[in-house]
Short mmCIF file of C-alpha atoms in Angstrom, two decimals:
data_model
loop_
_atom_site.label_atom_id
_atom_site.label_comp_id
_atom_site.label_asym_id
_atom_site.label_seq_id
_atom_site.Cartn_x
_atom_site.Cartn_y
_atom_site.Cartn_z
CA MET I 28 0.00 0.00 0.00
CA ASN I 29 1.48 3.37 -1.02
CA SER I 30 1.74 6.45 1.21
CA THR I 31 -1.27 8.15 -0.43
CA ASN I 32 -3.50 5.21 0.39
CA LEU I 33 -2.15 5.12 3.93
CA ASN I 34 -2.92 8.82 4.36
CA PHE I 35 -6.56 8.51 3.32
CA LEU I 36 -6.96 5.29 5.33
CA SER I 37 -5.72 6.97 8.50
CA ALA I 38 -8.07 9.91 7.89
CA LEU I 39 -11.00 7.57 7.21
CA LEU I 40 -10.39 5.53 10.36
CA HIS I 41 -10.25 8.69 12.43
CA LEU I 42 -13.30 10.34 10.84
CA SER I 43 -15.47 7.21 11.13
CA ASP I 44 -14.28 6.10 14.58
CA PRO I 45 -17.45 5.19 16.58
CA THR I 46 -15.68 6.35 19.77
CA LEU I 47 -14.86 9.81 18.41
CA PRO I 48 -15.61 12.26 21.27
CA ILE I 49 -18.46 14.16 19.64
CA GLY I 50 -21.20 12.91 21.96
CA GLY I 51 -22.75 10.27 19.72
CA TYR I 52 -22.98 7.83 22.63
CA THR I 53 -25.63 10.04 24.27
CA HIS I 54 -28.11 9.60 21.41
CA SER I 55 -30.13 6.50 20.49
CA ASN I 56 -31.83 8.18 17.49
CA GLY I 57 -35.24 6.89 18.50
CA LEU I 58 -34.17 3.35 19.35
CA GLU I 59 -35.00 3.88 23.02
CA THR I 60 -38.66 4.41 22.08
CA PHE I 61 -38.70 1.27 19.92
CA VAL I 62 -37.32 -0.73 22.86
CA GLN I 63 -39.73 0.67 25.44
CA LYS I 64 -42.65 -0.11 23.13
CA LYS I 65 -41.34 -3.71 22.76
CA ILE I 66 -40.94 -3.32 18.99
CA VAL I 67 -37.24 -4.04 19.38
CA HIS I 68 -36.89 -6.70 22.06
CA ASP I 69 -34.31 -9.32 21.04
CA ARG I 70 -31.39 -10.04 18.73
CA VAL I 71 -33.61 -10.65 15.69
CA THR I 72 -35.62 -7.43 16.03
CA ALA I 73 -32.48 -5.43 16.86
CA LYS I 74 -30.84 -6.58 13.63
CA GLU I 75 -34.05 -5.81 11.73
CA PHE I 76 -34.14 -2.30 13.18
CA VAL I 77 -30.53 -1.52 12.27
CA GLU I 78 -30.83 -3.02 8.79
CA ASN I 79 -34.04 -1.14 8.04
CA MET I 80 -32.57 2.12 9.32
CA LEU I 81 -29.59 1.65 7.04
CA GLN I 82 -31.48 0.69 3.88
CA TYR I 83 -34.64 2.78 4.18
CA ASN I 84 -33.63 5.82 6.20
CA LEU I 85 -29.91 6.61 6.19
CA LYS I 86 -29.46 5.80 2.50
CA TYR I 87 -32.08 8.35 1.46
CA ASN I 88 -31.28 10.95 4.10
CA ASP I 89 -28.00 11.37 5.99
CA GLY I 90 -26.02 9.02 3.76
CA ALA I 91 -27.26 10.79 0.65
CA PHE I 92 -26.31 14.16 2.13
CA VAL I 93 -22.80 12.87 2.82
CA LYS I 94 -22.54 12.14 -0.92
CA LEU I 95 -23.99 15.48 -1.99
CA ALA I 96 -21.80 17.47 0.40
CA TYR I 97 -18.75 15.53 -0.81
CA GLU I 98 -19.54 16.42 -4.43
CA ALA I 99 -20.19 20.07 -3.54
CA VAL I 100 -16.73 20.29 -1.96
CA GLU I 101 -15.18 18.79 -5.10
CA ASN I 102 -16.78 21.68 -7.00
CA ASN I 103 -15.81 24.21 -4.31
CA ASP I 104 -19.48 25.23 -4.16
CA LEU I 105 -20.23 26.89 -0.81
CA LYS I 106 -23.67 28.05 -1.93
CA LEU I 107 -24.69 24.46 -2.71
CA LEU I 108 -23.34 23.30 0.66
CA LEU I 109 -25.47 25.87 2.46
CA ASN I 110 -28.54 24.83 0.46
CA LEU I 111 -27.90 21.17 1.28
CA ASP I 112 -27.46 21.97 4.96
CA ASN I 113 -30.74 23.84 5.07
CA GLU I 114 -32.52 21.10 3.12
CA CYS I 115 -31.21 18.54 5.59
CA ASN I 116 -32.41 20.72 8.46
CA SER I 117 -35.93 20.93 7.07
CA LEU I 118 -36.13 17.14 6.67
CA LYS I 119 -35.33 16.44 10.33
CA CYS I 120 -38.79 16.92 11.80
CA PRO I 121 -38.14 15.58 15.34
CA LYS I 122 -36.51 18.31 17.41
CA GLU I 123 -34.20 15.98 19.32
CA ILE I 124 -32.83 14.42 16.13
CA ARG I 125 -32.35 17.82 14.50
CA GLN I 126 -30.51 19.24 17.51
CA ALA I 127 -28.40 16.10 17.93
CA SER I 128 -27.24 16.28 14.31
CA GLN I 129 -26.28 19.94 14.70
CA LYS I 130 -24.30 19.31 17.89
CA LEU I 131 -22.45 16.34 16.42
CA GLY I 132 -21.51 18.39 13.38
CA LEU I 133 -20.15 21.26 15.46
CA ARG I 134 -18.06 18.90 17.57
CA LEU I 135 -16.72 17.17 14.48
CA ILE I 136 -15.54 20.53 13.15
CA LYS I 137 -13.97 21.35 16.52
CA ILE I 138 -11.91 18.14 16.37
CA PHE I 139 -10.77 18.16 12.75
CA LYS I 140 -9.94 21.85 12.47
CA ARG I 141 -7.08 21.01 14.84
CA ARG I 142 -5.58 18.87 12.07
CA GLU I 143 -5.83 21.37 9.22
CA ASN I 144 -7.72 24.54 8.40
CA PHE I 145 -9.47 24.31 5.04
CA HIS I 146 -10.69 27.56 3.48
CA LEU I 147 -14.03 26.08 2.45
CA MET I 148 -14.65 24.74 5.95
CA GLU I 149 -13.75 28.14 7.41
CA ASP I 150 -16.34 29.74 5.12
CA TYR I 151 -18.89 27.14 6.19
CA GLU I 152 -18.15 27.89 9.86
CA LYS I 153 -18.72 31.59 9.23
CA ALA I 154 -22.08 30.72 7.69
CA ILE I 155 -22.97 28.75 10.82
CA HIS I 156 -22.08 31.70 13.05
CA ASN I 157 -24.16 33.99 10.81
CA GLY I 158 -27.19 31.71 11.03
CA GLU I 159 -26.96 30.71 7.37
CA ALA I 160 -26.16 27.04 8.07
CA ASN I 161 -26.99 24.48 10.74
CA SER I 162 -23.82 22.35 11.06
CA HIS I 163 -25.48 18.99 10.38
CA TYR I 164 -23.22 16.02 11.04
CA CYS I 165 -23.73 14.34 7.67
CA ILE I 166 -22.85 17.55 5.82
CA VAL I 167 -19.69 18.06 7.89
CA PHE I 168 -18.72 14.39 7.50
CA GLY I 169 -19.06 14.60 3.72
CA MET I 170 -17.11 17.84 3.61
CA TYR I 171 -14.18 16.51 5.62
CA ALA I 172 -14.14 13.26 3.66
CA ALA I 173 -13.71 15.23 0.44
CA LEU I 174 -11.25 17.74 1.92
CA MET I 175 -9.08 14.90 3.25
CA ARG I 176 -9.25 13.15 -0.14
CA ILE I 177 -10.97 10.03 1.09
CA PRO I 178 -12.57 8.27 -1.92
CA LEU I 179 -16.36 8.59 -1.96
CA TYR I 180 -17.17 4.88 -1.67
CA GLU I 181 -14.84 4.45 1.30
CA ALA I 182 -16.25 7.61 2.91
CA LEU I 183 -19.81 6.31 2.61
CA LEU I 184 -18.80 2.89 3.91
CA GLY I 185 -17.11 4.55 6.88
CA PHE I 186 -20.19 6.69 7.54
CA TYR I 187 -22.48 3.68 7.45
CA TYR I 188 -20.11 1.66 9.62
CA THR I 189 -19.98 4.25 12.39
CA SER I 190 -23.78 4.68 12.21
CA VAL I 191 -24.43 0.93 12.38
CA ALA I 192 -21.88 0.39 15.15
CA GLY I 193 -23.52 3.13 17.19
CA MET I 194 -27.00 1.67 16.79
CA ILE I 195 -25.77 -1.78 17.74
CA THR I 196 -23.99 -0.44 20.83
CA ASN I 197 -27.24 1.24 21.89
CA ALA I 198 -29.24 -1.93 21.26
CA VAL I 199 -26.83 -3.99 23.38
CA LYS I 200 -27.45 -1.60 26.29
CA LEU I 201 -31.16 -1.05 25.83
CA VAL I 202 -32.65 -4.43 24.87
CA PRO I 203 -30.31 -5.68 26.43
CA LEU I 204 -28.19 -8.04 24.34
CA GLY I 205 -24.92 -9.82 24.94
CA GLN I 206 -21.79 -8.17 23.58
CA LEU I 207 -21.20 -11.12 21.23
CA ASP I 208 -24.78 -10.81 19.95
CA GLY I 209 -23.94 -7.25 18.96
CA GLN I 210 -20.78 -8.33 17.17
CA ASP I 211 -22.67 -11.04 15.28
CA ILE I 212 -25.19 -8.45 14.09
CA LEU I 213 -22.32 -6.23 12.93
CA PHE I 214 -20.69 -9.12 11.03
CA SER I 215 -23.99 -9.96 9.34
CA LEU I 216 -24.47 -6.38 8.14
CA TYR I 217 -21.12 -6.04 6.32
CA PRO I 218 -22.68 -6.93 2.93
CA VAL I 219 -25.62 -4.59 3.55
CA MET I 220 -23.31 -1.67 4.36
CA GLU I 221 -21.22 -2.32 1.24
CA LYS I 222 -24.31 -2.61 -0.98
CA THR I 223 -25.88 0.52 0.52
CA ALA I 224 -22.70 2.54 -0.03
CA LEU I 225 -22.70 1.57 -3.72
CA GLU I 226 -26.41 2.38 -4.06
CA THR I 227 -25.93 5.78 -2.43
CA ILE I 228 -23.39 6.79 -5.07
CA GLU I 229 -26.01 6.23 -7.78
CA ILE I 230 -29.04 7.44 -5.82
CA ASP I 231 -31.83 9.27 -7.63
CA ARG I 232 -31.85 12.91 -6.48
CA ASP I 233 -35.64 12.92 -6.43
CA LEU I 234 -35.64 10.19 -3.76
CA ILE I 235 -33.39 12.05 -1.34
CA GLY I 236 -35.32 13.02 1.77
CA LEU I 237 -37.64 10.03 1.53
CA CYS I 238 -40.01 10.22 4.49
CA ASN I 239 -39.81 7.67 7.33
CA THR I 240 -43.00 8.41 9.22
CA SER I 241 -42.71 5.69 11.85
CA PHE I 242 -39.15 6.69 12.68
CA ASP I 243 -40.12 10.37 13.03
CA ILE I 244 -43.05 9.49 15.28
CA ARG I 245 -40.92 7.29 17.58
CA CYS I 246 -38.30 10.04 17.80
CA MET I 247 -40.96 12.59 18.75
CA GLN I 248 -42.39 10.20 21.34
CA HIS I 249 -38.93 9.90 22.89
CA GLU I 250 -39.21 13.48 24.14
CA ARG I 251 -42.04 12.35 26.47
CA LEU I 252 -40.89 8.94 27.62
CA TYR I 253 -41.28 8.44 31.38
CA SER I 254 -37.65 7.37 31.76
CA ARG I 255 -34.74 7.96 29.36
CA LEU I 256 -31.12 6.89 29.17
CA TYR I 257 -30.44 8.84 25.98
CA MET I 258 -30.94 12.41 24.81
CA SER I 259 -32.69 11.33 21.59
#
C-alpha cells in the first residue's frame, strides 16, 4: 500500500471512529422508544431495526447528504453546501434528532480543524455563526471526507459503519443483548453496508429526503418517555 492510500486510510479511520468524542454515545436516534414499546426486544428485532434504518432511512437521508456534500466540496461550491445543509435541516422533523445532528456536526468541526484549516470549511463555519447554516453532522462528514481526499465509496462505507456500530452499541445496552450478539449483528451487516454505499453513489436525487413516518413518530415520542437513558 502506497503512502497516499495510507494517508486517506488513517483519515478515514479517524473520521469514522465510533468512539470519536463528539457525543454520539448520548443519542439513540429513536431506538429507546422502539425498545420501550417492545418493537425491538431481542437479537432478531435489533438486527431488523438496524438493517431497516440503514437501507430505508440513512441511505435516502443522511447518507445521501454525505454524498452530496462531498460532491459540492469537489466543486468548491459553498452556496450548494449551504442549500444542502438547510434542506437537511428541514427534513429532520423531530426536534431531538435535528438538535443532535447539529451538535455532532459542530463537535466534528472542533476536532478536525485542529488537524488542518481548510478555506471552504472556514467559510462554512462563518455561515454557521451567521445563522446561514446548521452544522449537520452528515454535511460536515461529507465535507471533511472530500477535503481529506478520502474516496467517496470508502467515505460512505465509513459513515455507514460508524452509524451501524452506534445503533448496535445502543441496542446492546437497551434491549439488552450480549456483547457477542452485537458483534454477530455487525458481522452480518457487512454486505448490507457495502451494498448501501454503492447504491448511495447512484441514488436518484428525487428520492433524497424520503419520508420515514414511523421513525419520526418514535423520535418525537422519545421526548415524552417516562424514563430515558439517551438524549434522543
